[in-house]
CSV table of C-alpha atoms in Angstrom, one decimal:
chain,number,residue,atom,x,y,z
A,1,MET,CA,58.9,82.8,69.4
A,2,ALA,CA,58.2,82.2,65.8
A,3,LEU,CA,56.1,79.7,64.0
A,4,THR,CA,57.3,78.8,60.5
A,5,PHE,CA,55.7,76.6,57.8
A,6,ASP,CA,57.7,75.1,55.0
A,7,ASP,CA,57.0,73.6,51.5
A,8,GLY,CA,53.7,75.3,50.7
A,9,PRO,CA,51.4,76.7,49.9
A,10,SER,CA,49.2,73.6,49.5
A,11,ARG,CA,45.7,72.4,50.2
A,12,TYR,CA,46.5,72.4,53.9
A,13,THR,CA,47.4,76.1,54.0
A,14,PRO,CA,43.8,77.4,54.4
A,15,GLN,CA,43.3,75.2,57.5
A,16,ILE,CA,46.6,76.6,59.0
A,17,LEU,CA,45.6,80.2,58.1
A,18,ALA,CA,42.2,79.8,59.8
A,19,VAL,CA,43.8,78.7,63.1
A,20,LEU,CA,46.3,81.5,62.9
A,21,ARG,CA,43.6,84.0,62.2
A,22,ARG,CA,41.4,82.8,65.1
A,23,HIS,CA,44.3,83.3,67.5
A,24,HIS,CA,45.6,86.6,65.9
A,25,VAL,CA,49.0,85.0,65.3
A,26,HIS,CA,51.2,85.8,62.4
A,27,ALA,CA,53.7,83.3,61.1
A,28,THR,CA,56.5,82.9,58.5
A,29,PHE,CA,55.7,80.8,55.4
A,30,CYS,CA,58.8,79.4,53.7
A,31,MET,CA,57.4,78.9,50.2
A,32,LEU,CA,58.7,76.9,47.3
A,33,GLY,CA,58.6,78.9,44.1
A,34,ASP,CA,56.9,76.1,42.2
A,35,GLU,CA,54.1,75.8,44.8
A,36,ALA,CA,53.5,79.5,44.9
A,37,ARG,CA,53.0,79.4,41.2
A,38,ARG,CA,50.8,76.3,41.5
A,39,TYR,CA,48.6,77.8,44.2
A,40,PRO,CA,48.7,81.6,43.5
A,41,GLU,CA,45.5,82.4,45.4
A,42,LEU,CA,46.8,80.8,48.5
A,43,ALA,CA,50.2,82.5,48.3
A,44,ARG,CA,48.4,85.8,48.0
A,45,GLN,CA,46.1,85.0,50.9
A,46,VAL,CA,49.2,84.3,53.1
A,47,VAL,CA,50.4,87.8,52.3
A,48,ALA,CA,46.9,89.4,52.6
A,49,GLU,CA,46.6,88.0,56.1
A,50,GLY,CA,49.8,89.7,57.2
A,51,HIS,CA,52.2,86.7,57.3
A,52,GLN,CA,55.9,86.9,56.4
A,53,LEU,CA,57.3,85.2,53.3
A,54,CYS,CA,60.5,83.3,53.1
A,55,ASN,CA,62.1,81.8,50.0
A,56,HIS,CA,62.5,78.0,50.4
A,57,SER,CA,64.0,77.4,46.9
A,58,ARG,CA,62.2,76.7,43.6
A,59,ASP,CA,61.6,72.9,44.2
A,60,HIS,CA,63.2,71.9,47.5
A,61,ALA,CA,66.6,70.8,46.0
A,62,ASN,CA,69.3,70.0,48.5
A,63,LEU,CA,71.8,72.9,48.0
A,64,GLN,CA,74.6,71.5,50.2
A,65,LYS,CA,77.5,70.7,47.8
A,66,ALA,CA,75.4,72.0,44.9
A,67,SER,CA,77.1,73.9,42.1
A,68,PRO,CA,77.1,77.7,42.4
A,69,ALA,CA,74.9,77.7,39.2
A,70,LYS,CA,72.4,75.4,40.8
A,71,VAL,CA,72.2,77.4,44.1
A,72,ARG,CA,71.8,80.7,42.1
A,73,ALA,CA,69.1,79.1,39.9
A,74,GLU,CA,67.1,77.8,42.9
A,75,VAL,CA,67.2,81.1,44.8
A,76,THR,CA,66.6,83.5,41.9
A,77,LYS,CA,63.8,81.4,40.2
A,78,ALA,CA,62.0,81.1,43.5
A,79,GLN,CA,62.4,84.8,44.2
A,80,LYS,CA,60.9,85.6,40.8
A,81,GLN,CA,58.0,83.1,41.2
A,82,ILE,CA,57.1,84.3,44.7
A,83,LYS,CA,57.4,88.0,43.7
A,84,LYS,CA,55.3,87.5,40.5
A,85,THR,CA,52.6,85.6,42.4
A,86,THR,CA,52.4,87.7,45.6
A,87,GLY,CA,54.0,91.1,44.8
A,88,VAL,CA,56.4,90.5,47.7
A,89,THR,CA,60.1,89.9,47.5
A,90,PRO,CA,61.2,87.6,50.3
A,91,LYS,CA,64.2,88.9,52.5
A,92,ILE,CA,64.7,85.5,54.1
A,93,PHE,CA,65.9,82.1,52.7
A,94,ARG,CA,65.5,78.7,54.4
A,95,PHE,CA,67.7,76.0,53.0
A,96,PRO,CA,65.8,72.9,52.0
A,97,TYR,CA,66.5,70.2,54.7
A,98,GLY,CA,68.4,72.9,56.5
A,99,ALA,CA,71.3,71.7,54.4
A,100,SER,CA,73.9,74.2,53.3
A,101,ASP,CA,77.6,74.7,53.0
A,102,SER,CA,79.8,77.8,53.1
A,103,GLN,CA,79.5,78.3,49.3
A,104,ALA,CA,75.7,78.1,49.3
A,105,ARG,CA,75.4,80.4,52.3
A,106,LYS,CA,77.7,83.0,50.6
A,107,ILE,CA,75.6,82.9,47.5
A,108,VAL,CA,72.4,83.4,49.4
A,109,HIS,CA,73.8,86.2,51.5
A,110,GLY,CA,75.1,87.8,48.2
A,111,TYR,CA,71.4,88.2,47.2
A,112,GLY,CA,70.8,90.1,50.4
A,113,LEU,CA,68.9,87.2,52.0
A,114,ARG,CA,69.1,86.2,55.6
A,115,ALA,CA,69.3,82.4,56.2
A,116,LEU,CA,66.6,81.1,58.6
A,117,GLY,CA,67.1,78.1,60.7
A,118,TRP,CA,65.1,76.6,63.6
A,119,ASP,CA,65.6,75.1,67.0
A,120,VAL,CA,62.4,73.2,67.5
A,121,ASP,CA,61.4,70.5,65.0
A,122,PRO,CA,58.4,68.4,65.9
A,123,GLU,CA,59.2,66.2,62.8
A,124,ASP,CA,55.7,66.7,61.5
A,125,TRP,CA,56.9,65.6,58.1
A,126,THR,CA,56.9,62.0,59.6
A,127,ARG,CA,53.2,62.3,60.1
A,128,PRO,CA,52.9,61.8,63.9
A,129,SER,CA,49.6,62.4,65.5
A,130,ALA,CA,48.4,65.9,66.1
A,131,ARG,CA,48.9,65.3,69.9
A,132,LYS,CA,52.5,64.2,69.4
A,133,ILE,CA,53.2,67.3,67.3
A,134,THR,CA,51.8,69.6,70.0
A,135,THR,CA,53.7,67.7,72.7
A,136,ARG,CA,57.0,67.9,70.9
A,137,ILE,CA,56.7,71.6,70.3
A,138,THR,CA,55.5,72.5,73.8
A,139,ALA,CA,58.2,70.3,75.5
A,140,HIS,CA,61.1,72.0,73.6
A,141,VAL,CA,60.1,75.6,73.0
A,142,LYS,CA,61.7,78.5,74.8
A,143,ASN,CA,61.9,82.2,74.5
A,144,GLY,CA,63.2,83.1,71.0
A,145,SER,CA,62.5,79.7,69.6
A,146,VAL,CA,61.9,79.2,65.9
A,147,VAL,CA,59.5,76.3,65.3
A,148,LEU,CA,59.7,74.3,62.0
A,149,MET,CA,56.4,72.9,60.7
A,150,HIS,CA,55.1,72.2,57.2
A,151,ASP,CA,52.0,73.3,55.3
A,152,GLY,CA,53.1,71.5,52.1
A,153,GLY,CA,55.1,68.5,50.8
A,154,GLY,CA,52.6,65.8,51.6
A,155,ASP,CA,49.7,65.2,53.9
A,156,ARG,CA,49.8,67.9,56.5
A,157,SER,CA,46.4,67.2,58.1
A,158,HIS,CA,48.0,66.3,61.5
A,159,THR,CA,50.1,69.5,61.4
A,160,ALA,CA,46.9,71.6,60.8
A,161,ALA,CA,45.0,69.6,63.5
A,162,SER,CA,47.8,70.2,66.0
A,163,LEU,CA,48.0,74.0,65.6
A,164,GLU,CA,44.9,74.9,67.7
A,165,ALA,CA,46.2,73.1,70.8
A,166,THR,CA,49.8,74.2,70.2
A,167,ILE,CA,49.0,77.9,70.1
A,168,THR,CA,46.5,77.7,73.0
A,169,ARG,CA,49.0,75.9,75.3
A,170,LEU,CA,51.9,78.3,74.3
A,171,GLN,CA,49.8,81.4,74.9
A,172,ALA,CA,48.6,80.0,78.2
A,173,ARG,CA,52.3,79.7,79.2
A,174,GLY,CA,52.8,83.4,78.3
A,175,TYR,CA,54.5,83.0,74.9
A,176,THR,CA,53.9,85.7,72.3
A,177,PHE,CA,54.4,85.1,68.6
A,178,VAL,CA,56.7,87.1,66.3
A,179,LEU,CA,57.8,86.9,62.7
A,180,ALA,CA,61.1,85.2,62.0
């Protein structure tokens, strides 16, 4: 199963990285280009600790029904920002809101990027308690799951606080963690 974190990096990223480090777990960070540029040290730390990068657009624009020029701009600007900041060119793209259409998917694939979805969403962006986030994940996860969480885009303290219990419970159930 894969843990993924969207919308960062942010001031909550170090807390998430610390938990992942303690448990020897690697995750996929779907970064916004603007946030990678805003927090370059954190973006580089994600890479230095062996995590996978994913392009999540420049500024989280909804690309469903967007013009081809808008889709191209969001993808290429983020690729450049992330590459310039981290030295890594992402090979994966996650559509903001998970929203895409055939035109946007074709453009993304044309850049050689694989689209990344998810099948477990604890809706941490609604700011439920850490306990509720953990419960939502552990109740719905299965072999091969891709879990959507957020390290940016607002107050993510509950997400960070949930991670210790989430990983501990999943490991106790025999799950191993892979990159998306």
